[in-house]
Structure formats: C-alpha cells, structure tokens
Short mmCIF file of C-alpha atoms in Angstrom, two decimals:
data_model
loop_
_atom_site.label_atom_id
_atom_site.label_comp_id
_atom_site.label_asym_id
_atom_site.label_seq_id
_atom_site.Cartn_x
_atom_site.Cartn_y
_atom_site.Cartn_z
CA MET N 1305 -91.13 -97.92 -13.47
CA CYS N 1306 -90.61 -99.28 -9.99
CA ALA N 1307 -87.35 -98.09 -8.39
CA GLN N 1308 -86.74 -101.64 -7.04
CA ALA N 1309 -86.59 -103.05 -10.57
CA THR N 1310 -83.87 -100.62 -11.64
CA ARG N 1311 -81.60 -100.90 -8.61
CA LEU N 1312 -77.98 -101.68 -9.42
CA SER N 1313 -75.75 -104.26 -7.84
CA GLU N 1314 -71.99 -104.28 -7.35
CA LEU N 1315 -71.73 -107.14 -9.84
CA LYS N 1316 -73.73 -105.26 -12.48
CA VAL N 1317 -71.64 -102.16 -11.99
CA LYS N 1318 -68.36 -104.07 -12.22
CA SER N 1319 -69.42 -106.07 -15.27
CA ALA N 1320 -70.73 -103.09 -17.27
CA LYS N 1321 -68.76 -102.97 -20.52
CA PRO N 1322 -68.14 -99.93 -22.74
CA ALA N 1323 -70.07 -99.61 -25.99
CA GLU N 1324 -69.67 -97.50 -29.11
CA LYS N 1325 -71.62 -94.71 -27.42
CA ASP N 1326 -71.97 -93.69 -23.80
CA TYR N 1327 -74.94 -95.20 -21.98
CA VAL N 1328 -76.57 -94.80 -18.56
CA LEU N 1329 -77.42 -97.32 -15.83
CA PHE N 1330 -80.13 -96.21 -13.36
CA ASP N 1331 -80.15 -97.00 -9.65
CA GLY N 1332 -83.29 -95.03 -8.80
CA GLY N 1333 -83.80 -91.91 -6.73
CA GLY N 1334 -81.81 -89.87 -9.24
CA LEU N 1335 -78.60 -91.90 -8.98
CA GLN N 1336 -77.09 -92.90 -12.31
CA MET N 1337 -73.95 -94.45 -13.66
CA ARG N 1338 -72.70 -93.24 -17.03
CA VAL N 1339 -70.53 -95.80 -18.78
CA ARG N 1340 -68.25 -93.98 -21.22
CA SER N 1341 -67.10 -95.42 -24.53
CA ASN N 1342 -63.52 -95.16 -23.27
CA GLY N 1343 -64.34 -97.53 -20.39
CA SER N 1344 -64.60 -95.03 -17.51
CA LYS N 1345 -67.63 -95.18 -15.20
CA LEU N 1346 -69.02 -91.96 -13.69
CA TRP N 1347 -71.58 -91.55 -10.90
CA ASN N 1348 -74.15 -88.76 -11.38
CA PHE N 1349 -77.07 -87.50 -9.34
CA ASN N 1350 -79.76 -86.19 -11.65
CA TYR N 1351 -82.26 -83.71 -10.18
CA ARG N 1352 -84.31 -80.58 -10.78
CA HIS N 1353 -83.05 -77.28 -9.35
CA PRO N 1354 -85.30 -76.32 -6.41
CA VAL N 1355 -85.91 -72.85 -7.85
CA THR N 1356 -85.37 -72.90 -11.64
CA LYS N 1357 -86.60 -76.50 -12.03
CA LYS N 1358 -83.90 -77.09 -14.64
CA ARG N 1359 -82.42 -80.59 -14.95
CA ILE N 1360 -78.92 -80.80 -13.45
CA ASN N 1361 -76.33 -83.57 -13.25
CA MET N 1362 -74.09 -83.47 -10.19
CA GLY N 1363 -70.99 -85.65 -10.41
CA LEU N 1364 -70.39 -87.94 -7.43
CA GLY N 1365 -67.06 -89.43 -8.53
CA THR N 1366 -65.78 -92.36 -10.55
CA PHE N 1367 -66.06 -96.11 -10.05
CA PRO N 1368 -64.27 -97.96 -8.47
CA GLU N 1369 -62.82 -95.02 -6.47
CA VAL N 1370 -66.41 -94.33 -5.32
CA SER N 1371 -68.29 -97.54 -4.60
CA LEU N 1372 -72.01 -98.13 -5.19
CA ALA N 1373 -72.68 -97.75 -1.45
CA GLN N 1374 -70.78 -94.44 -1.31
CA ALA N 1375 -72.58 -93.15 -4.39
CA ARG N 1376 -75.95 -94.02 -2.80
CA LYS N 1377 -74.94 -92.20 0.38
CA GLY N 1378 -74.07 -89.12 -1.69
CA SER N 1379 -77.42 -89.23 -3.46
CA VAL N 1380 -79.29 -89.52 -0.13
CA GLU N 1381 -77.48 -86.39 1.17
CA ALA N 1382 -78.32 -84.56 -2.06
CA ARG N 1383 -82.02 -85.46 -1.77
CA GLU N 1384 -82.04 -84.24 1.85
CA ALA N 1385 -80.69 -80.88 0.69
CA LEU N 1386 -83.38 -80.70 -2.03
CA ALA N 1387 -86.04 -81.43 0.59
CA HIS N 1388 -84.93 -78.21 2.33
CA GLY N 1389 -84.97 -76.21 -0.89
CA ILE N 1390 -81.17 -76.22 -1.22
CA ASP N 1391 -79.34 -76.94 -4.45
CA PRO N 1392 -76.94 -79.80 -3.48
CA LYS N 1393 -74.39 -78.84 -6.15
CA GLU N 1394 -74.25 -75.23 -4.96
CA LYS N 1395 -73.94 -76.43 -1.37
CA ARG N 1396 -71.07 -78.76 -2.26
CA ASP N 1397 -69.26 -76.05 -4.27
CA ALA N 1398 -69.58 -73.65 -1.35
CA LEU N 1399 -68.03 -76.20 1.00
CA LEU N 1400 -65.19 -76.85 -1.45
CA GLN N 1401 -64.53 -73.11 -1.74
CA ALA N 1402 -64.45 -72.83 2.05
CA LYS N 1403 -61.90 -75.66 2.26
CA GLN N 1404 -59.88 -74.07 -0.54
CA ALA N 1405 -59.93 -70.74 1.29
CA ALA N 1406 -58.60 -72.44 4.41
CA THR N 1407 -55.66 -73.97 2.54
CA GLU N 1408 -54.96 -71.60 -0.37
CA HIS N 1409 -56.27 -68.20 0.73
CA THR N 1410 -54.19 -67.97 3.87
CA PHE N 1411 -53.09 -64.55 5.06
CA GLN N 1412 -49.50 -65.06 3.89
CA ASN N 1413 -50.57 -66.25 0.43
CA VAL N 1414 -52.87 -63.26 -0.01
CA ALA N 1415 -50.18 -60.92 1.37
CA THR N 1416 -47.72 -62.37 -1.15
CA SER N 1417 -50.09 -61.68 -4.04
CA TRP N 1418 -50.66 -58.13 -2.77
CA TYR N 1419 -46.91 -57.58 -2.37
CA GLU N 1420 -46.20 -58.63 -5.96
CA LEU N 1421 -48.31 -55.64 -7.07
CA LYS N 1422 -47.18 -53.28 -4.33
CA LYS N 1423 -43.43 -53.68 -4.87
CA ASP N 1424 -43.69 -52.28 -8.41
CA ALA N 1425 -45.25 -49.08 -7.07
CA VAL N 1426 -42.58 -48.29 -4.46
CA THR N 1427 -38.80 -48.12 -4.27
CA PRO N 1428 -36.92 -51.42 -3.80
CA ALA N 1429 -35.75 -50.35 -0.34
CA TYR N 1430 -39.29 -49.52 0.75
CA ALA N 1431 -40.59 -52.80 -0.68
CA GLU N 1432 -37.92 -54.63 1.30
CA ASP N 1433 -38.99 -52.78 4.46
CA ILE N 1434 -42.63 -53.77 3.89
CA TRP N 1435 -41.86 -57.48 3.55
CA ARG N 1436 -39.42 -57.44 6.46
CA SER N 1437 -42.03 -55.90 8.79
CA LEU N 1438 -44.65 -58.49 7.83
CA THR N 1439 -42.17 -61.35 8.20
CA LEU N 1440 -41.03 -60.13 11.59
CA HIS N 1441 -44.29 -59.07 13.22
CA ILE N 1442 -47.25 -60.65 11.38
CA PHE N 1443 -46.46 -63.93 9.65
CA PRO N 1444 -45.29 -65.82 12.76
CA ASP N 1445 -48.87 -65.65 14.09
CA LEU N 1446 -51.10 -65.24 11.04
CA SER N 1447 -49.30 -66.88 8.09
CA SER N 1448 -51.54 -69.98 7.91
CA THR N 1449 -54.75 -68.28 9.07
CA PRO N 1450 -57.41 -68.08 6.31
CA ILE N 1451 -57.93 -64.45 5.36
CA SER N 1452 -61.65 -64.95 5.99
CA ALA N 1453 -60.87 -65.81 9.63
CA ILE N 1454 -58.83 -62.66 10.35
CA SER N 1455 -60.56 -60.44 12.93
CA ALA N 1456 -59.91 -57.02 14.42
CA PRO N 1457 -59.52 -58.25 18.05
CA GLN N 1458 -57.03 -60.87 16.87
CA VAL N 1459 -54.82 -58.31 15.11
CA ILE N 1460 -55.16 -55.73 17.90
CA ASN N 1461 -53.93 -58.28 20.44
CA LEU N 1462 -51.05 -59.11 18.13
CA LEU N 1463 -49.93 -55.47 17.87
CA ARG N 1464 -50.48 -54.45 21.53
CA PRO N 1465 -46.99 -55.59 22.68
CA LEU N 1466 -45.40 -53.33 20.05
CA GLU N 1467 -47.48 -50.41 21.30
CA THR N 1468 -46.52 -51.16 24.91
CA LYS N 1469 -42.85 -51.23 23.89
CA GLY N 1470 -43.27 -47.76 22.38
CA SER N 1471 -42.85 -48.82 18.74
CA LEU N 1472 -45.73 -46.60 17.64
CA GLU N 1473 -44.36 -45.88 14.16
CA THR N 1474 -44.08 -49.62 13.55
CA VAL N 1475 -47.69 -50.13 14.69
CA LYS N 1476 -48.81 -47.32 12.39
CA ARG N 1477 -47.05 -48.79 9.37
CA LEU N 1478 -48.29 -52.32 10.10
CA THR N 1479 -51.93 -51.27 10.45
CA GLN N 1480 -51.66 -49.44 7.15
CA ARG N 1481 -50.14 -52.45 5.39
CA LEU N 1482 -52.59 -54.89 6.94
CA ASN N 1483 -55.48 -52.75 5.73
CA GLU N 1484 -54.08 -52.68 2.21
CA ILE N 1485 -53.78 -56.48 2.20
CA MET N 1486 -57.34 -56.96 3.49
CA THR N 1487 -58.70 -54.45 0.97
CA TYR N 1488 -56.89 -56.42 -1.73
CA GLY N 1489 -58.70 -59.51 -0.41
CA VAL N 1490 -62.05 -57.71 -0.72
CA ASN N 1491 -61.30 -56.55 -4.26
CA SER N 1492 -60.20 -60.08 -5.20
CA GLY N 1493 -63.50 -61.53 -4.00
CA LEU N 1494 -61.90 -63.54 -1.19
CA ILE N 1495 -63.74 -61.73 1.63
CA HIS N 1496 -66.85 -59.55 1.69
CA ALA N 1497 -65.51 -56.73 3.86
CA ASN N 1498 -62.32 -55.52 5.54
CA PRO N 1499 -62.61 -56.19 9.30
CA LEU N 1500 -59.46 -54.18 10.05
CA SER N 1501 -60.62 -50.85 8.61
CA GLY N 1502 -60.90 -49.15 12.00
CA ILE N 1503 -58.10 -50.70 14.06
CA ARG N 1504 -55.76 -47.72 13.68
CA SER N 1505 -57.97 -45.69 16.03
CA VAL N 1506 -57.43 -48.03 19.02
CA PHE N 1507 -53.66 -47.43 19.16
CA LYS N 1508 -51.71 -44.44 20.39
CA LYS N 1509 -50.57 -42.09 17.67
CA PRO N 1510 -46.82 -41.59 17.29
CA LYS N 1511 -45.56 -38.07 17.86
CA LYS N 1512 -44.20 -36.45 14.75
CA LYS N 1513 -40.44 -36.11 14.88
CA ASN N 1514 -38.31 -34.04 12.57
CA MET N 1515 -35.25 -35.74 11.13
CA ALA N 1516 -32.28 -34.96 13.36
CA ALA N 1517 -30.23 -32.28 11.58
CA LEU N 1518 -27.32 -30.07 12.59
CA PRO N 1519 -27.71 -26.27 12.61
CA PRO N 1520 -25.89 -24.52 9.73
CA ASN N 1521 -22.98 -23.36 11.89
CA GLU N 1522 -22.07 -26.98 12.72
CA LEU N 1523 -21.38 -28.05 9.12
CA LYS N 1524 -17.66 -27.51 9.73
CA GLU N 1525 -17.77 -29.86 12.72
CA LEU N 1526 -19.40 -32.49 10.53
CA MET N 1527 -16.78 -32.19 7.78
CA VAL N 1528 -13.90 -32.41 10.26
CA ALA N 1529 -15.54 -35.47 11.87
CA ILE N 1530 -15.97 -37.16 8.47
CA ALA N 1531 -12.31 -36.48 7.60
CA ASN N 1532 -11.01 -37.88 10.88
CA ALA N 1533 -13.45 -40.78 11.27
CA SER N 1534 -12.24 -44.36 11.25
CA ILE N 1535 -14.54 -45.44 8.42
CA LYS N 1536 -14.06 -47.07 5.03
CA ARG N 1537 -13.27 -44.86 2.09
CA THR N 1538 -16.44 -45.93 0.27
CA THR N 1539 -18.53 -44.92 3.30
CA ARG N 1540 -16.75 -41.55 3.52
CA CYS N 1541 -17.41 -40.95 -0.18
CA LEU N 1542 -21.04 -42.03 0.22
CA ILE N 1543 -21.68 -39.48 3.00
CA GLU N 1544 -20.03 -36.67 1.02
CA TRP N 1545 -21.88 -37.73 -2.17
CA GLN N 1546 -25.22 -37.54 -0.38
CA LEU N 1547 -24.28 -34.17 1.10
CA HIS N 1548 -23.22 -32.64 -2.24
CA THR N 1549 -26.16 -34.05 -4.25
CA MET N 1550 -28.81 -33.40 -1.55
CA THR N 1551 -30.34 -36.82 -2.21
CA ARG N 1552 -32.12 -39.25 0.11
CA PRO N 1553 -30.11 -42.05 1.75
CA VAL N 1554 -31.55 -44.80 -0.44
CA GLU N 1555 -31.04 -42.76 -3.63
CA ALA N 1556 -27.39 -42.16 -2.77
CA ALA N 1557 -26.75 -45.77 -1.71
CA THR N 1558 -28.19 -47.15 -4.99
CA THR N 1559 -26.22 -44.84 -7.33
CA ARG N 1560 -25.30 -46.69 -10.55
CA TRP N 1561 -22.48 -45.81 -12.91
CA THR N 1562 -24.80 -46.19 -15.91
CA ASP N 1563 -27.02 -43.39 -14.59
CA ILE N 1564 -24.15 -40.89 -14.56
CA ASP N 1565 -23.19 -38.82 -17.61
CA ILE N 1566 -19.74 -37.40 -16.94
CA GLU N 1567 -19.71 -35.35 -20.15
CA LYS N 1568 -23.01 -33.64 -19.43
CA LYS N 1569 -22.28 -33.55 -15.70
CA ILE N 1570 -25.65 -35.00 -14.67
CA TRP N 1571 -26.90 -37.94 -12.65
CA THR N 1572 -30.30 -39.29 -13.74
CA ILE N 1573 -32.08 -41.25 -11.02
CA PRO N 1574 -34.78 -43.54 -12.50
CA ALA N 1575 -38.36 -43.07 -11.31
CA GLU N 1576 -38.49 -46.54 -9.73
CA ARG N 1577 -35.77 -45.56 -7.25
CA MET N 1578 -37.37 -42.24 -6.29
CA LYS N 1579 -39.77 -41.79 -3.39
CA LYS N 1580 -42.27 -39.88 -5.54
CA ARG N 1581 -41.84 -42.23 -8.52
CA ARG N 1582 -40.57 -39.46 -10.79
CA THR N 1583 -37.25 -39.34 -12.61
CA HIS N 1584 -34.88 -36.93 -10.87
CA ILE N 1585 -31.89 -35.26 -12.53
CA VAL N 1586 -29.03 -33.97 -10.38
CA PRO N 1587 -26.54 -31.46 -11.87
CA LEU N 1588 -23.08 -32.64 -10.79
CA THR N 1589 -20.59 -30.11 -9.44
CA GLU N 1590 -16.81 -30.33 -9.77
CA GLN N 1591 -16.66 -31.62 -6.19
CA ALA N 1592 -19.27 -34.32 -6.93
CA LEU N 1593 -17.33 -35.39 -10.03
CA ALA N 1594 -14.15 -35.48 -7.94
CA LEU N 1595 -15.87 -37.87 -5.55
CA LEU N 1596 -16.66 -40.18 -8.46
CA GLU N 1597 -13.01 -40.09 -9.52
CA ALA N 1598 -11.98 -40.97 -5.96
CA ILE N 1599 -14.32 -43.96 -5.74
CA LYS N 1600 -13.74 -45.19 -9.31
CA PRO N 1601 -10.74 -47.42 -8.47
CA TYR N 1602 -12.93 -49.24 -5.92
CA SER N 1603 -16.13 -49.67 -7.94
CA GLY N 1604 -15.65 -48.38 -11.49
CA HIS N 1605 -15.81 -51.95 -12.79
CA ARG N 1606 -19.03 -52.71 -10.90
CA GLU N 1607 -22.69 -51.77 -11.37
CA TYR N 1608 -23.04 -49.66 -8.24
CA VAL N 1609 -20.87 -46.71 -7.27
CA PHE N 1610 -21.06 -47.66 -3.58
CA PRO N 1611 -20.96 -51.48 -3.43
CA ALA N 1612 -21.81 -53.53 -0.35
CA ASP N 1613 -18.91 -55.04 1.61
CA ARG N 1614 -20.26 -58.58 1.79
CA ASN N 1615 -21.60 -58.71 -1.75
CA PRO N 1616 -19.93 -56.11 -4.00
CA ARG N 1617 -22.30 -57.01 -6.82
CA THR N 1618 -25.08 -55.16 -5.02
CA HIS N 1619 -25.24 -51.70 -3.48
CA CYS N 1620 -24.49 -50.76 0.12
CA ASN N 1621 -27.30 -50.52 2.65
CA SER N 1622 -29.29 -47.29 2.83
CA GLN N 1623 -28.44 -47.19 6.54
CA THR N 1624 -24.67 -47.32 5.98
CA ALA N 1625 -24.25 -43.54 6.25
CA ASN N 1626 -26.55 -43.43 9.27
CA MET N 1627 -24.57 -46.04 11.17
CA ALA N 1628 -21.32 -44.25 10.36
CA LEU N 1629 -22.69 -40.95 11.68
CA LYS N 1630 -23.69 -42.67 14.90
CA ARG N 1631 -20.18 -44.08 15.34
CA MET N 1632 -18.81 -40.60 14.70
CA GLY N 1633 -20.73 -39.27 17.70
CA PHE N 1634 -23.73 -37.68 15.98
CA GLU N 1635 -26.40 -39.98 17.40
CA GLY N 1636 -29.45 -37.90 18.31
CA ARG N 1637 -27.96 -34.86 16.53
CA LEU N 1638 -27.86 -35.91 12.89
CA VAL N 1639 -29.22 -38.69 10.67
CA SER N 1640 -28.17 -39.04 7.05
CA HIS N 1641 -31.58 -37.84 5.86
CA GLY N 1642 -31.07 -34.74 8.02
CA MET N 1643 -28.26 -33.58 5.72
CA ARG N 1644 -30.97 -32.63 3.23
CA SER N 1645 -32.63 -30.45 5.86
CA MET N 1646 -29.30 -28.83 6.64
CA ALA N 1647 -28.71 -28.09 2.95
CA SER N 1648 -32.21 -26.64 2.58
CA THR N 1649 -31.77 -24.38 5.62
CA ILE N 1650 -28.39 -23.07 4.49
CA LEU N 1651 -29.51 -22.43 0.90
CA ASN N 1652 -32.65 -20.64 2.05
CA GLU N 1653 -30.67 -18.53 4.52
CA HIS N 1654 -28.34 -17.43 1.72
CA GLY N 1655 -31.21 -16.27 -0.48
CA TRP N 1656 -31.40 -19.00 -3.10
CA ASP N 1657 -34.72 -19.42 -4.91
CA PRO N 1658 -36.97 -21.62 -2.67
CA GLU N 1659 -38.51 -23.16 -5.77
CA LEU N 1660 -35.11 -24.32 -7.04
CA ILE N 1661 -34.28 -25.72 -3.60
CA GLU N 1662 -37.52 -27.74 -3.59
CA VAL N 1663 -36.74 -29.12 -7.05
CA ALA N 1664 -33.21 -30.02 -5.92
CA LEU N 1665 -34.72 -31.93 -3.00
CA ALA N 1666 -37.05 -33.80 -5.43
CA HIS N 1667 -40.17 -32.51 -3.72
CA VAL N 1668 -43.00 -32.93 -6.23
CA ASP N 1669 -44.39 -29.76 -7.75
CA LYS N 1670 -48.19 -29.87 -7.45
CA ASP N 1671 -48.52 -28.36 -10.91
CA GLU N 1672 -47.33 -31.41 -12.87
CA VAL N 1673 -47.54 -29.71 -16.28
CA ARG N 1674 -45.52 -26.73 -15.13
CA SER N 1675 -43.00 -28.99 -13.47
CA ALA N 1676 -42.48 -31.09 -16.61
CA TYR N 1677 -42.34 -28.00 -18.86
CA ASN N 1678 -39.60 -26.39 -16.77
CA ARG N 1679 -37.53 -29.50 -16.10
CA ALA N 1680 -34.74 -28.78 -18.61
CA ASP N 1681 -34.61 -25.14 -17.59
CA TYR N 1682 -34.46 -26.05 -13.91
CA ILE N 1683 -31.40 -28.25 -14.46
CA GLU N 1684 -29.38 -25.31 -15.79
CA ARG N 1685 -30.81 -22.88 -13.26
CA ARG N 1686 -29.86 -25.24 -10.45
CA ARG N 1687 -26.22 -25.57 -11.52
CA PRO N 1688 -25.04 -22.27 -9.93
CA MET N 1689 -26.90 -23.13 -6.71
CA MET N 1690 -25.42 -26.65 -6.55
CA ALA N 1691 -21.94 -25.24 -7.33
CA TRP N 1692 -22.31 -22.71 -4.51
CA TRP N 1693 -23.44 -25.47 -2.14
CA SER N 1694 -20.44 -27.66 -3.00
CA GLU N 1695 -18.08 -24.71 -2.49
CA HIS N 1696 -19.76 -24.01 0.86
CA ILE N 1697 -19.14 -27.62 1.91
CA LYS N 1698 -15.53 -27.34 0.74
CA GLU N 1699 -15.00 -24.17 2.78
CA ALA N 1700 -16.53 -25.85 5.83
CA ALA N 1701 -13.99 -28.64 5.33
CA THR N 1702 -11.25 -25.95 5.48
CA GLY N 1703 -10.40 -26.69 1.86
CA ASN N 1704 -8.48 -29.94 2.26
CA LEU N 1705 -10.30 -32.31 4.59
CA SER N 1706 -13.01 -33.63 2.26
CA VAL N 1707 -12.46 -36.48 -0.18
CA SER N 1708 -13.59 -34.26 -3.06
CA ALA N 1709 -11.10 -31.53 -2.14
CA ILE N 1710 -8.22 -34.03 -1.91
CA GLN N 1711 -9.19 -35.51 -5.27
CA GLU N 1712 -9.46 -32.05 -6.86
CA ASN N 1713 -5.95 -31.21 -5.69
CA ARG N 1714 -4.62 -34.46 -7.17
CA ASP N 1715 -6.36 -33.80 -10.48
CA ARG N 1716 -4.73 -30.38 -10.74
CA LYS N 1717 -1.28 -32.01 -10.53
CA VAL N 1718 -2.04 -34.43 -13.39
CA VAL N 1719 -1.55 -33.22 -16.93
CA SER N 1720 -4.39 -34.37 -19.16
CA ILE N 1721 -3.41 -36.40 -22.24
CA ARG N 1722 -6.82 -36.19 -23.89
#
C-alpha cells in the first residue's frame, strides 16, 4: 500500500476513539499509533533489528505529550540509525544510561554505596575516619562528578597539595580508599576498569614511625603526671583503664557496662569493636575493678563507662587520652597507643611468656584453630600476668597516686554487707 494513503493527520490522531480491543493506526515508514482500550494513545516505531532481523517495537512516547510531528521526527532519526546498521533502541538506551550515570552514578553516590558495605567490616571509629577523610578531601571537588569521568590525572592533582604539605599518611589512606571505591564501581558494572589503580606510585611514601612510647623506667613519671594533672576524673580513669587492660584507645573509649562481668572478672569486647574483627576477652585485675568502682558514680547508669562530655549518651572520643597526655607534657614522647608498647616491653623484660603477651595485646594468632582452641585456657593463664602488670603500675604510682589505688584503699575501709 502506498505510504501516502496511510499517513495520519493531527485531526485523525485526536479523534481516534478507544474500542473493545487495542488497534493500530499506521503513518508509514514504520511509525504507528496504538490506541489502547483504556483510551491511551502510544507512539511506536516498528522495525527489523539490523542483525537478527527480528521485529521490534520501540516506544516513542504518548499522545498528546508527543505530537505527530515529534513522533515523525523520532522515526526519521531511528531510520537513519538503521541505515548505518545501528539498532535505534539500543542506541537510545545507551544514551539514557549515560545520562543516568551522570546524575545518579556520581562519585559521592557510589562512594556512599561502597561505604555502606565497608562500615560493617571495620570498627565504628575507623568507619568514621574513612567518611571524614572523604568528606574533607575528596567530596568538595568530586562529589557530583560521574564515576565514569574520574581520571588518574584529576585525582593526582587533587592530592598533590596534601603531599606538598607533608600529609603523606593521609595521601596513602586516601589513595587506598579511592581505589576501593573505584573497584566497587567496576564490580557493580558502572565502569569497565579502575583508572586509579596505579596512582599510589606517583606519591612519596610516608616513613614508618613507631608509636611514641616511654621507656620502662619512665612509667613512674607517667603515673605521677596522671595523678597531678588538671584533667577530669573520667579522663584520668580512662588513661589508667587503658594502661591496666593493655587495650587500644578506641577499645578503651568504647567500653560498655554490659560487656563487663564483675563476678567472673572479665571484659568481653565484641568483634565489631576490635581492629582484627575478633572477640577479645580481658581478665580484669583488682586494680581494673577498682577503676570501675571509681567511675561508677559518674556513668554506672549509662551505656558507656567513659561517656562523652557534650553527649553523655555516647562514648568519649578515642583521642581523649591522647589529648590529655599532650596537655600533661608528653607530646612527642608518648601517645595513648604507645602505652601498649610500654606494657609489652616491660612484660617481655620481666620474662613473661611472649605468646601470652601477644594474646593480651589482641594480636591475631596466625593459627586460627589453635588460637580458638586455647582461648579459654589463655584467659586463666593471662590472669597472673595481668595481675603482675597492675601491681607494677601500682608500685610505679608509689602505691597511692593512681585512681585504682585510692579506690582500693577506700574499699578496704568499707565493711561488706553482702
């Protein structure tokens, strides 16, 4: 049939009425209007796939939102694509995906999706550090950039000022996190390859630094400084608690009352709050228990043993002890994490079993089966070592300067009514 005889007009399109069943009006050249029984009118371009030769209907929109003239223009563009061996529907879908990527698959959106998975695999404090670093250094420049448009030169230029400033550890962490986000994009099918895989090599490497720690013979100086420092009682207790338990700053700061069993004299730190993602049990000494008694009037009714000043419903910052040590004059000589190193050195020097020391420090045993099998035994074997360590701290405090020693003396004067 001649195409001219089947051409539609605006009047014919407007006046087309619904019937019991759907029917089709032809405009020629593959353009059709399907009139639905519910009254809606849909434009379609009917064609054969340039390779498979299968019949395909490509929707061009609805009338009157898409006029007859606009529908004809769409069909002309589709026929031009077919003339070049291109499937017009595939071409249109690709363009839509590209537009979607530009608006939905921005770097910040992809980073957010990655972070939702990442935060469950690390400690809350570390997760907070990850997001803070991205918010501070990356999002201001790349938040709205499509992940497909991220390039190595772009990111290198972004991180160069940090390198120039000497923040090499920050650059190292950011390149690692950026690579994880881009790899997530690859695995999610958003990009074909990670363009940032080699950027770490173009920056200076940070020099490894050991955590600042005092030599064993300066433990007494530390205990005297803690006793005389102008710091809050909760902060004083926090520092001593970390020292007696040999835990990491974040583990000490996030201590919860529900994780402590006074009767069994143990503190069970859940795996999600441990660096190595393994539950860690700390045998509590008399001095450690005395610290809990000392802090109980301040936080016994709350979730966390060491609550934050501004919001007591949450825990204190993991840097609280660090900042206090700086104010006490130990900047450059001791960080709170360094108290673990000091404990390790002293215990090793006094002949305690290195294996027990490593377990006390929550360093993962490579032989997982052996480690799990001996866990209960290790708790009891560690008790004498932890008791010795607490006594050593008490002696360094000359017996009456530490919070635990003061509390122990008070407890001796109280007659139990249990």
